[in-house]
CSV table of C-alpha atoms and ligand atoms in Angstrom, one decimal:
chain,number,residue,atom,x,y,z
A,29,MET,CA,-5.0,-19.8,49.2
A,30,GLU,CA,-5.8,-16.1,48.8
A,31,PHE,CA,-6.9,-15.0,45.4
A,32,GLU,CA,-8.6,-12.2,43.6
A,33,ILE,CA,-11.5,-12.9,41.2
A,34,ARG,CA,-11.1,-10.1,38.6
A,35,THR,CA,-13.8,-11.1,36.1
A,36,LEU,CA,-17.3,-9.6,36.5
A,37,LYS,CA,-20.2,-12.0,36.4
A,38,PRO,CA,-22.3,-11.5,33.3
A,39,GLY,CA,-25.4,-9.4,33.7
A,40,PRO,CA,-29.0,-10.4,32.9
A,41,GLU,CA,-29.1,-8.3,29.7
A,42,PRO,CA,-28.3,-10.2,26.5
A,43,LYS,CA,-24.8,-10.0,25.1
A,44,ILE,CA,-23.3,-11.8,22.1
A,45,THR,CA,-19.8,-13.2,22.8
A,46,GLY,CA,-17.4,-15.4,20.9
A,47,PRO,CA,-15.7,-15.1,17.5
A,48,LYS,CA,-16.8,-12.4,15.1
A,49,VAL,CA,-15.8,-14.4,12.0
A,50,PHE,CA,-16.2,-18.0,10.9
A,51,GLY,CA,-14.5,-19.6,7.9
A,52,VAL,CA,-16.0,-22.5,6.0
A,53,ARG,CA,-15.1,-24.3,2.8
A,54,PRO,CA,-17.5,-24.1,-0.2
A,55,GLY,CA,-20.3,-26.6,0.1
A,56,HIS,CA,-19.2,-28.0,3.5
A,57,PRO,CA,-21.7,-28.0,6.4
A,58,VAL,CA,-21.6,-24.8,8.4
A,59,LEU,CA,-21.2,-25.7,12.1
A,60,PHE,CA,-21.4,-22.6,14.1
A,61,ALA,CA,-23.5,-21.7,17.2
A,62,VAL,CA,-23.9,-18.1,18.3
A,63,SER,CA,-22.8,-17.7,22.0
A,64,ALA,CA,-24.4,-15.2,24.3
A,65,THR,CA,-24.7,-14.4,28.0
A,66,GLY,CA,-27.8,-13.1,29.7
A,67,GLU,CA,-30.9,-14.4,31.4
A,68,LYS,CA,-32.4,-17.4,29.7
A,69,PRO,CA,-34.4,-17.9,27.5
A,70,LEU,CA,-32.6,-16.0,24.8
A,71,SER,CA,-33.7,-15.9,21.2
A,72,PHE,CA,-31.5,-15.3,18.2
A,73,ALA,CA,-31.8,-13.7,14.8
A,74,ALA,CA,-29.5,-12.8,11.9
A,75,GLU,CA,-30.0,-10.0,9.4
A,76,GLY,CA,-28.7,-10.4,5.9
A,77,LEU,CA,-28.3,-14.2,6.0
A,78,PRO,CA,-27.2,-15.5,2.6
A,79,PRO,CA,-29.4,-18.2,1.0
A,80,GLY,CA,-28.3,-21.7,2.0
A,81,LEU,CA,-28.0,-20.9,5.7
A,82,THR,CA,-30.7,-21.0,8.4
A,83,LEU,CA,-30.5,-20.1,12.0
A,84,ASP,CA,-32.3,-21.9,14.8
A,85,ALA,CA,-33.8,-19.0,16.7
A,86,GLN,CA,-33.9,-20.8,20.0
A,87,ALA,CA,-30.6,-22.6,20.0
A,88,GLY,CA,-28.7,-19.9,18.0
A,89,ARG,CA,-27.2,-22.6,15.7
A,90,PHE,CA,-26.6,-22.1,12.0
A,91,SER,CA,-27.0,-25.0,9.6
A,92,GLY,CA,-26.7,-25.4,5.8
A,93,THR,CA,-24.0,-24.7,3.3
A,94,LEU,CA,-22.6,-21.8,1.3
A,95,SER,CA,-21.3,-22.8,-2.1
A,96,GLU,CA,-20.0,-19.5,-3.4
A,97,ARG,CA,-16.7,-18.2,-2.2
A,98,GLY,CA,-16.7,-14.8,-0.7
A,99,GLU,CA,-17.4,-12.8,2.5
A,100,TYR,CA,-20.9,-12.8,3.9
A,101,PRO,CA,-21.4,-10.0,6.5
A,102,ILE,CA,-24.5,-10.3,8.7
A,103,THR,CA,-25.8,-8.8,11.8
A,104,LEU,CA,-26.5,-11.2,14.7
A,105,SER,CA,-29.0,-10.3,17.4
A,106,THR,CA,-30.1,-11.8,20.6
A,107,LYS,CA,-33.1,-10.9,22.8
A,108,ASN,CA,-34.4,-11.8,26.2
A,109,ALA,CA,-36.8,-10.3,28.7
A,110,CYS,CA,-34.2,-7.6,29.6
A,111,GLY,CA,-33.5,-6.3,26.0
A,112,GLU,CA,-31.7,-6.9,22.8
A,113,SER,CA,-28.1,-6.8,21.6
A,114,LYS,CA,-26.5,-6.9,18.2
A,115,ARG,CA,-23.1,-7.7,16.8
A,116,SER,CA,-21.6,-7.6,13.3
A,117,PHE,CA,-20.4,-11.0,12.1
A,118,LYS,CA,-18.9,-12.5,9.0
A,119,PHE,CA,-18.9,-15.9,7.3
A,120,VAL,CA,-16.0,-16.3,5.0
A,121,VAL,CA,-16.3,-19.0,2.4
A,122,GLY,CA,-12.9,-20.1,1.0
A,123,ASP,CA,-10.1,-22.5,1.6
A,124,ARG,CA,-9.3,-21.3,5.1
A,125,ILE,CA,-11.0,-22.4,8.3
A,126,ALA,CA,-10.1,-21.7,12.0
A,127,LEU,CA,-10.0,-18.0,11.2
A,128,THR,CA,-9.8,-17.4,14.9
A,129,PRO,CA,-7.9,-19.6,17.4
A,130,PRO,CA,-9.8,-22.8,18.4
A,131,LEU,CA,-11.6,-22.5,21.8
A,132,GLY,CA,-12.2,-25.8,23.5
A,133,TRP,CA,-11.3,-28.6,25.8
A,134,ASN,CA,-9.0,-31.6,25.4
A,135,SER,CA,-9.0,-34.8,27.6
A,136,TRP,CA,-5.2,-35.3,28.0
A,137,ASN,CA,-4.2,-33.0,30.8
A,138,CYS,CA,-6.8,-34.4,33.1
A,139,PHE,CA,-7.5,-38.0,32.1
A,140,ALA,CA,-4.7,-39.1,29.8
A,141,GLU,CA,-5.2,-42.9,29.4
A,142,ASP,CA,-7.9,-42.9,32.0
A,143,VAL,CA,-10.3,-41.4,29.5
A,144,ASP,CA,-13.6,-43.0,28.4
A,145,GLU,CA,-16.8,-42.1,26.6
A,146,ALA,CA,-18.7,-41.2,29.8
A,147,LYS,CA,-16.0,-38.7,30.7
A,148,ILE,CA,-16.1,-37.1,27.3
A,149,ARG,CA,-19.9,-36.8,27.5
A,150,ALA,CA,-19.6,-35.4,31.0
A,151,ALA,CA,-17.1,-32.8,29.8
A,152,ALA,CA,-19.4,-31.8,26.9
A,153,THR,CA,-22.4,-31.5,29.2
A,154,ALA,CA,-20.4,-29.4,31.6
A,155,MET,CA,-19.1,-27.1,28.8
A,156,ALA,CA,-22.8,-26.5,27.9
A,157,GLU,CA,-24.2,-26.3,31.4
A,158,SER,CA,-21.5,-24.5,33.3
A,159,GLY,CA,-22.1,-21.5,31.1
A,160,LEU,CA,-18.6,-21.7,29.4
A,161,ALA,CA,-20.2,-22.3,26.0
A,162,ASP,CA,-22.1,-19.0,26.5
A,163,HIS,CA,-18.7,-17.3,26.2
A,164,GLY,CA,-17.7,-19.0,23.0
A,165,TRP,CA,-16.1,-22.2,24.1
A,166,SER,CA,-17.0,-24.7,21.4
A,167,THR,CA,-14.9,-27.8,20.9
A,168,ILE,CA,-14.6,-31.1,22.9
A,169,ASN,CA,-11.5,-32.9,21.8
A,170,ILE,CA,-10.8,-36.6,22.6
A,171,ASP,CA,-7.0,-37.0,22.8
A,172,ASP,CA,-5.1,-40.3,22.7
A,173,CYS,CA,-6.3,-43.7,23.9
A,174,TRP,CA,-9.7,-44.2,22.2
A,175,GLN,CA,-8.2,-46.8,19.7
A,176,VAL,CA,-7.2,-50.4,20.2
A,177,ARG,CA,-3.8,-51.0,21.9
A,178,HIS,CA,-0.9,-52.4,20.0
A,179,PRO,CA,0.1,-55.3,19.2
A,180,ASP,CA,-3.5,-56.0,18.3
A,181,PRO,CA,-3.7,-54.8,14.7
A,182,GLY,CA,-6.4,-52.3,15.8
A,183,ARG,CA,-8.3,-52.5,12.5
A,184,ASP,CA,-11.0,-54.7,11.0
A,185,ALA,CA,-10.4,-56.9,7.9
A,186,GLU,CA,-11.1,-53.8,5.6
A,187,GLY,CA,-8.6,-51.7,7.5
A,188,ASN,CA,-11.1,-49.6,9.4
A,189,ILE,CA,-9.8,-48.3,12.7
A,190,LEU,CA,-11.3,-50.0,15.7
A,191,THR,CA,-12.1,-48.5,19.1
A,192,ASN,CA,-11.3,-50.0,22.4
A,193,ASP,CA,-14.1,-51.0,24.9
A,194,LYS,CA,-14.1,-47.6,26.5
A,195,PHE,CA,-15.3,-46.0,23.3
A,196,PRO,CA,-18.1,-48.2,22.0
A,197,ASP,CA,-19.6,-45.7,19.5
A,198,MET,CA,-17.6,-42.8,18.2
A,199,LYS,CA,-20.4,-41.7,15.9
A,200,ALA,CA,-23.0,-41.5,18.7
A,201,LEU,CA,-20.5,-39.7,20.8
A,202,ALA,CA,-19.9,-37.0,18.1
A,203,GLU,CA,-23.7,-36.7,17.6
A,204,PHE,CA,-24.1,-36.2,21.4
A,205,ILE,CA,-21.5,-33.4,21.4
A,206,HIS,CA,-23.2,-31.8,18.3
A,207,SER,CA,-26.6,-32.0,20.0
A,208,LEU,CA,-25.2,-29.6,22.6
A,209,GLY,CA,-24.2,-27.1,19.9
A,210,LEU,CA,-20.5,-28.1,20.3
A,211,LYS,CA,-17.9,-29.5,17.9
A,212,ALA,CA,-16.1,-32.8,18.3
A,213,GLY,CA,-12.3,-33.5,18.0
A,214,ILE,CA,-10.4,-36.7,17.6
A,215,TYR,CA,-6.7,-37.7,17.8
A,216,SER,CA,-4.3,-39.9,15.8
A,217,SER,CA,-0.6,-40.3,14.9
A,218,PRO,CA,1.1,-40.5,11.5
A,219,GLY,CA,3.2,-43.4,12.8
A,220,PRO,CA,2.0,-47.0,13.3
A,221,LEU,CA,1.4,-46.2,17.0
A,222,THR,CA,0.2,-43.2,19.0
A,223,CYS,CA,2.3,-41.7,21.7
A,224,ALA,CA,0.5,-43.9,24.3
A,225,GLY,CA,0.9,-47.0,22.2
A,226,PHE,CA,-2.5,-47.3,20.5
A,227,ALA,CA,-3.1,-47.9,16.8
A,228,GLY,CA,-1.9,-44.9,14.6
A,229,SER,CA,-2.8,-44.0,11.0
A,230,TYR,CA,0.4,-45.0,9.2
A,231,GLY,CA,-0.7,-46.5,5.8
A,232,TYR,CA,-4.4,-45.9,6.5
A,233,GLU,CA,-4.6,-42.1,6.3
A,234,GLU,CA,-7.3,-41.9,3.7
A,235,ARG,CA,-9.4,-44.5,5.4
A,236,ASP,CA,-9.0,-42.8,8.7
A,237,ALA,CA,-9.9,-39.3,7.4
A,238,ALA,CA,-13.0,-40.7,5.8
A,239,ARG,CA,-13.9,-42.4,9.0
A,240,TYR,CA,-13.6,-39.2,11.1
A,241,ALA,CA,-15.8,-37.4,8.6
A,242,GLU,CA,-18.4,-40.2,8.6
A,243,TRP,CA,-18.4,-40.2,12.4
A,244,GLY,CA,-18.8,-36.4,12.3
A,245,TYR,CA,-15.6,-35.1,13.8
A,246,ASP,CA,-14.5,-31.5,13.3
A,247,TYR,CA,-11.0,-31.4,14.6
A,248,LEU,CA,-8.0,-33.7,14.3
A,249,LYS,CA,-4.8,-33.6,16.5
A,250,TYR,CA,-2.1,-35.5,14.6
A,251,ASP,CA,0.7,-36.4,16.9
A,252,TRP,CA,4.1,-37.4,15.6
A,253,CYS,CA,5.6,-39.9,18.2
A,254,SER,CA,6.2,-43.3,16.5
A,255,TYR,CA,6.7,-41.6,13.1
A,256,THR,CA,10.3,-41.3,14.2
A,257,GLU,CA,10.8,-44.9,13.2
A,258,ILE,CA,9.6,-44.1,9.7
A,259,ALA,CA,11.4,-40.8,9.2
A,260,LYS,CA,14.9,-42.2,9.1
A,261,ASP,CA,16.9,-39.3,7.6
A,262,LYS,CA,15.4,-36.4,9.7
A,263,SER,CA,15.4,-34.1,6.6
A,264,LEU,CA,12.9,-31.3,6.4
A,265,ALA,CA,11.0,-33.3,3.7
A,266,GLU,CA,10.7,-36.2,6.1
A,267,TYR,CA,9.2,-33.9,8.8
A,268,LYS,CA,6.7,-32.5,6.4
A,269,LYS,CA,5.7,-35.7,4.7
A,270,PRO,CA,3.3,-37.3,7.1
A,271,TYR,CA,1.4,-34.0,7.6
A,272,GLU,CA,1.1,-33.6,3.8
A,273,VAL,CA,-0.2,-37.1,3.5
A,274,MET,CA,-3.0,-36.6,6.1
A,275,ARG,CA,-3.7,-33.1,4.6
A,276,ALA,CA,-4.4,-34.7,1.2
A,277,ALA,CA,-6.6,-37.3,2.9
A,278,LEU,CA,-8.6,-34.6,4.8
A,279,ASP,CA,-9.0,-32.6,1.5
A,280,LYS,CA,-10.9,-35.6,0.1
A,281,VAL,CA,-13.7,-35.5,2.7
A,282,ASP,CA,-16.7,-33.2,2.5
A,283,ARG,CA,-16.4,-31.9,6.0
A,284,ASP,CA,-14.3,-29.1,7.6
A,285,ILE,CA,-11.8,-30.7,10.0
A,286,VAL,CA,-9.5,-28.3,11.9
A,287,TYR,CA,-6.0,-29.8,11.4
A,288,SER,CA,-3.8,-29.5,14.5
A,289,LEU,CA,-0.2,-30.6,14.0
A,290,CYS,CA,1.6,-32.0,17.0
A,291,GLN,CA,5.4,-32.7,16.8
A,292,TYR,CA,6.6,-30.5,19.6
A,293,GLY,CA,8.1,-27.7,17.5
A,294,ARG,CA,10.7,-29.9,15.6
A,295,ALA,CA,12.4,-28.6,12.5
A,296,ASP,CA,11.0,-25.1,13.2
A,297,VAL,CA,7.4,-26.3,12.3
A,298,TRP,CA,6.2,-22.7,12.5
A,299,GLU,CA,8.1,-22.0,9.3
A,300,TRP,CA,6.2,-24.6,7.3
A,301,GLY,CA,3.1,-25.8,9.4
A,302,GLY,CA,0.8,-23.4,7.4
A,303,GLY,CA,2.4,-24.5,4.1
A,304,VAL,CA,1.5,-28.1,4.7
A,305,GLY,CA,-2.1,-27.1,5.5
A,306,GLY,CA,-2.0,-27.1,9.3
A,307,ASN,CA,-4.4,-24.9,11.1
A,308,CYS,CA,-2.2,-24.9,14.2
A,309,TRP,CA,1.0,-26.6,15.3
A,310,ARG,CA,2.5,-27.2,18.7
A,311,THR,CA,5.6,-25.2,19.1
A,312,THR,CA,6.9,-27.0,22.2
A,313,GLY,CA,7.0,-30.2,24.2
A,314,ASP,CA,4.3,-31.1,26.7
A,315,ILE,CA,3.3,-28.6,29.3
A,316,VAL,CA,2.9,-29.4,33.0
A,317,ASP,CA,1.3,-27.4,35.8
A,318,THR,CA,4.4,-25.7,37.1
A,319,TRP,CA,5.5,-22.1,36.8
A,320,GLU,CA,8.7,-23.3,35.2
A,321,SER,CA,7.0,-25.3,32.5
A,322,MET,CA,4.2,-22.8,31.8
A,323,SER,CA,6.4,-19.6,31.9
A,324,THR,CA,9.3,-21.2,29.9
A,325,ILE,CA,6.9,-22.2,27.2
A,326,GLY,CA,4.8,-19.0,27.1
A,327,PHE,CA,7.6,-16.5,27.2
A,328,SER,CA,9.6,-18.4,24.6
A,329,GLN,CA,7.1,-17.7,21.8
A,330,ASN,CA,8.5,-14.4,20.9
A,331,GLY,CA,9.7,-14.2,17.3
A,332,LYS,CA,7.2,-16.8,16.1
A,333,GLU,CA,4.4,-14.1,15.7
A,334,ARG,CA,5.0,-13.6,12.0
A,335,HIS,CA,3.9,-17.2,11.3
A,336,ALA,CA,0.5,-16.8,13.0
A,337,GLY,CA,-2.6,-15.5,11.4
A,338,PRO,CA,-6.2,-16.4,10.5
A,339,GLY,CA,-6.3,-20.1,9.8
A,340,HIS,CA,-2.7,-20.9,11.0
A,341,TRP,CA,-1.8,-20.6,14.6
A,342,ASN,CA,1.2,-21.3,16.9
A,343,ASP,CA,0.1,-23.7,19.7
A,344,PRO,CA,2.1,-23.5,22.9
A,345,ASP,CA,0.0,-26.4,24.3
A,346,MET,CA,-3.1,-26.9,26.4
A,347,MET,CA,-3.9,-25.0,29.5
A,348,VAL,CA,-3.1,-26.2,33.0
A,349,VAL,CA,-5.7,-24.4,35.1
A,350,GLY,CA,-8.4,-26.2,37.3
A,351,GLN,CA,-8.2,-29.8,38.3
A,352,VAL,CA,-5.5,-31.5,36.2
A,353,GLY,CA,-3.5,-34.7,36.7
A,354,TRP,CA,-3.1,-36.9,33.6
A,355,GLY,CA,-5.5,-39.5,35.2
A,356,PRO,CA,-6.6,-41.3,37.2
A,357,SER,CA,-6.2,-39.0,40.2
A,358,LEU,CA,-6.5,-35.2,39.8
A,359,HIS,CA,-5.2,-32.3,41.8
A,360,PRO,CA,-5.7,-28.6,41.7
A,361,THR,CA,-3.2,-26.9,39.3
A,362,ARG,CA,0.1,-26.2,41.1
A,363,LEU,CA,0.1,-22.7,39.5
A,364,THR,CA,-0.7,-20.0,42.0
A,365,PRO,CA,-3.6,-17.7,41.1
A,366,ASP,CA,-1.2,-15.0,39.9
A,367,GLU,CA,0.6,-17.6,37.7
A,368,GLN,CA,-2.8,-18.6,36.3
A,369,TYR,CA,-3.4,-14.9,35.4
A,370,THR,CA,-0.1,-14.9,33.6
A,371,HIS,CA,-1.0,-18.2,31.8
A,372,ILE,CA,-4.4,-17.0,30.5
A,373,THR,CA,-3.2,-13.5,29.8
A,374,LEU,CA,-0.1,-14.7,27.8
A,375,TRP,CA,-2.0,-17.4,25.9
A,376,SER,CA,-4.7,-14.9,24.9
A,377,LEU,CA,-2.1,-12.4,23.7
A,378,LEU,CA,-0.3,-15.1,21.8
A,379,ALA,CA,-3.5,-15.8,19.8
A,380,ALA,CA,-3.0,-19.4,20.9
A,381,PRO,CA,-5.6,-22.1,20.5
A,382,LEU,CA,-7.2,-22.1,24.0
A,383,LEU,CA,-7.7,-25.7,25.0
A,384,ILE,CA,-8.9,-26.2,28.6
A,385,GLY,CA,-7.1,-29.1,30.1
A,386,CYS,CA,-9.0,-29.7,33.4
A,387,ASP,CA,-11.9,-31.8,34.6
A,388,MET,CA,-14.9,-29.8,33.3
A,389,THR,CA,-17.2,-31.4,35.9
A,390,ARG,CA,-15.1,-29.9,38.8
A,391,LEU,CA,-14.7,-26.3,37.8
A,392,ASP,CA,-14.4,-23.9,40.8
A,393,ASP,CA,-15.4,-20.3,40.8
A,394,PHE,CA,-11.8,-19.0,40.3
A,395,THR,CA,-11.2,-21.2,37.2
A,396,VAL,CA,-14.6,-20.2,35.7
A,397,SER,CA,-13.6,-16.6,36.2
A,398,LEU,CA,-10.3,-17.1,34.4
A,399,LEU,CA,-12.1,-18.7,31.4
A,400,THR,CA,-15.2,-16.5,31.1
A,401,ASN,CA,-13.8,-13.0,30.8
A,402,ASP,CA,-15.2,-11.9,27.5
A,403,GLU,CA,-12.8,-9.0,27.0
A,404,VAL,CA,-9.8,-11.3,27.5
A,405,LEU,CA,-11.4,-13.9,25.2
A,406,ASP,CA,-12.0,-11.1,22.6
A,407,ILE,CA,-8.3,-10.3,22.6
A,408,ASN,CA,-7.5,-14.0,21.8
A,409,GLN,CA,-10.3,-14.2,19.2
A,410,ASP,CA,-9.6,-10.8,17.6
A,411,PRO,CA,-10.4,-11.1,13.8
A,412,LEU,CA,-7.1,-9.5,12.8
A,413,GLY,CA,-5.4,-12.6,14.1
A,414,ARG,CA,-2.1,-11.1,15.2
A,415,GLN,CA,0.1,-12.8,17.8
A,416,ALA,CA,1.7,-10.6,20.5
A,417,ARG,CA,5.4,-9.8,20.4
A,418,ARG,CA,7.6,-8.8,23.2
A,419,MET,CA,8.0,-5.0,23.3
A,420,SER,CA,10.5,-4.8,26.2
A,421,ALA,CA,12.2,-7.0,28.7
A,422,ASP,CA,13.9,-5.4,31.7
A,423,GLY,CA,15.2,-8.1,34.0
A,424,ASP,CA,12.1,-10.0,35.1
A,425,MET,CA,9.7,-7.4,33.8
A,426,GLU,CA,8.3,-8.0,30.3
A,427,VAL,CA,5.8,-6.1,28.2
A,428,TRP,CA,4.0,-7.9,25.3
A,429,MET,CA,1.8,-6.2,22.7
A,430,LYS,CA,-0.9,-7.6,20.3
A,431,GLU,CA,-2.4,-5.4,17.6
A,432,LEU,CA,-6.2,-5.6,17.4
A,433,GLU,CA,-8.6,-5.1,14.5
A,434,ASP,CA,-10.0,-1.8,15.8
A,435,ARG,CA,-6.4,-0.3,15.9
A,436,SER,CA,-6.2,-0.5,19.6
A,437,GLN,CA,-3.5,-2.6,21.3
A,438,ALA,CA,-3.7,-5.2,24.0
A,439,ILE,CA,-0.7,-5.0,26.3
A,440,GLY,CA,0.4,-7.5,28.8
A,441,LEU,CA,2.6,-6.4,31.8
A,442,PHE,CA,4.3,-9.4,33.3
A,443,ASN,CA,6.5,-9.8,36.4
A,444,ARG,CA,8.5,-13.1,36.1
A,445,GLY,CA,10.3,-12.4,39.3
A,446,SER,CA,9.5,-13.5,42.8
A,447,SER,CA,9.0,-10.0,44.4
A,448,PRO,CA,6.4,-7.3,43.6
A,449,ALA,CA,7.5,-4.9,40.9
A,450,GLU,CA,6.3,-2.0,38.8
A,451,VAL,CA,6.1,-2.7,35.1
A,452,ALA,CA,5.8,0.1,32.5
A,453,ALA,CA,4.5,0.1,29.0
A,454,GLU,CA,5.5,2.9,26.8
A,455,PHE,CA,3.4,4.5,24.1
A,456,LYS,CA,3.4,7.8,22.2
A,457,GLY,CA,1.2,10.7,23.2
A,458,ARG,CA,-2.2,10.6,25.0
A,459,ARG,CA,-4.0,7.2,24.9
A,460,MET,CA,-7.0,5.8,26.7
A,461,VAL,CA,-6.2,2.8,28.9
A,462,ARG,CA,-8.6,0.1,30.0
A,463,ASP,CA,-8.0,-2.7,32.5
A,464,VAL,CA,-9.1,-5.7,30.6
A,465,TRP,CA,-9.5,-8.3,33.3
A,466,ARG,CA,-11.4,-5.9,35.6
A,467,GLN,CA,-13.3,-4.4,32.7
A,468,GLN,CA,-12.7,-0.8,33.9
A,469,ASN,CA,-11.5,2.3,32.1
A,470,LEU,CA,-8.4,3.6,33.9
A,471,GLY,CA,-8.4,7.0,32.0
A,472,PRO,CA,-6.2,8.8,29.7
A,473,PHE,CA,-2.4,8.4,30.1
A,474,ASP,CA,0.4,10.4,28.5
A,475,ASP,CA,3.4,8.5,26.9
A,476,GLY,CA,3.0,5.4,28.9
A,477,TYR,CA,1.4,3.4,31.7
A,478,LYS,CA,3.0,1.9,34.8
A,479,THR,CA,1.5,-0.4,37.4
A,480,ALA,CA,2.4,-2.7,40.2
A,481,VAL,CA,2.4,-6.4,39.2
A,482,ALA,CA,2.4,-9.3,41.6
A,483,PRO,CA,5.3,-11.8,41.7
A,484,HIS,CA,4.7,-14.2,38.7
A,485,GLY,CA,1.6,-12.1,37.9
A,486,ALA,CA,0.2,-10.2,35.0
A,487,GLU,CA,-1.9,-7.2,34.2
A,488,LEU,CA,-3.6,-6.8,30.9
A,489,ILE,CA,-4.6,-3.4,29.4
A,490,ARG,CA,-6.1,-2.2,26.1
A,491,VAL,CA,-4.8,1.0,24.8
A,492,SER,CA,-6.7,3.1,22.3
A,493,ASN,CA,-6.8,6.6,20.8
A,494,PRO,CA,-9.0,9.1,22.6
A,495,GLU,CA,-12.3,9.5,20.8
B,6,LIG,C1,2.0,-36.4,23.3
B,6,LIG,C2,1.3,-35.0,23.1
B,6,LIG,C3,0.3,-34.8,24.2
B,6,LIG,C4,-0.7,-35.9,24.2
B,6,LIG,C5,0.0,-37.3,24.3
B,6,LIG,C6,-0.9,-38.5,24.1
B,6,LIG,O1,2.8,-36.4,24.4
B,6,LIG,O2,2.3,-34.0,23.0
B,6,LIG,O3,-0.3,-33.6,24.0
B,6,LIG,O4,-1.5,-35.9,23.0
B,6,LIG,O5,1.1,-37.4,23.3
B,6,LIG,O6,-0.3,-39.7,24.1
């Protein structure tokens, strides 16, 4: 298949990438690693670091705690044989975490029930060694199927959740993931069973939250499924309840755990997901690797933007680029390269959690290029935390716009049709236009910008005021 790699390879000079802000609760361990590209070895430093925090100069990993609420601006720097680069950064200590959308990987879209500990370790190793972690990718999430299968009670005599034979030691697994500078995620359901029929958390929420913390997990996906049997009257209160119960349990542990609600968008979860303490919530049913599935989900997010912001994100589901397949046999995504540009462009503009769904040990150059474009990732991770909205739709041509912290705008030009088309974005007066994927300035344009967009394809520009 013919395809165009748009992303430039990183140069040898040091460059800090990744989020520019990190939220942590008072007194909870700070788990944050600075990411940077450039020739190794790199060394790291931080100016203005508040007492309580230390930075490992070789690994670029922070550790410690901050007990006073407030904002702590610092300057990060990284050096190598080719030079030095700096970036402003901020720790925010308060009730909110996930101040930028989670950036990570999840096991479901490739392995589903075929997952095991070795595959999770391999994914984490690949995240670190493929260079993806250098661009800010940071979380390795185990999805369903680590627990004991029903009808076995799935718990010991004290009620502690048991793992199946494929996951002999969840604590050692989290430690391994942390040893690579990454964070670890786990999965459960509020009902008695998970979606794939393993033991869920119903009736054991506090015990499970305590276990996740003791094991060292940093992210929980909490997936509705069998709670349908419990929520008999389908009232809004019934939809919220299991998420409130787990929220209260998570609030009792002394660890920050990103709380990802999964109930497929029922009862307009975007209206109340933040209110029940979710850091993100799925807005749709499960994605598959077809144009119809991906584009229907992605382009239907318009209108939900007012519910997204730092600490609370709409989640249009995990990504379907690379080798996917829901286990045991994988195949290259059925999305064409242009459709993959649409997928990553749209999810970035939507400030969606970006969760890679493919086999991390079999990344090809094109997939790596889609996932390592720092200017695209910066749009997703922009600290203002706005989600794009649709500015115009003209037949198959759509223009979506995301406001950014520096007062520039990221604009996606999409062609949902099956023949080439010109797509136009309008703006007022003279603005500077940059091609984000190709990282090139296109020059000043007056009152708008128009370009050819491939069938099912996308272009992404950043528009700013002239200096
Ligand atoms: C549901 C979720 C998926 C995945 C599976 C696991 O279908 O939506 O993302 O977690 O359950 O069984």
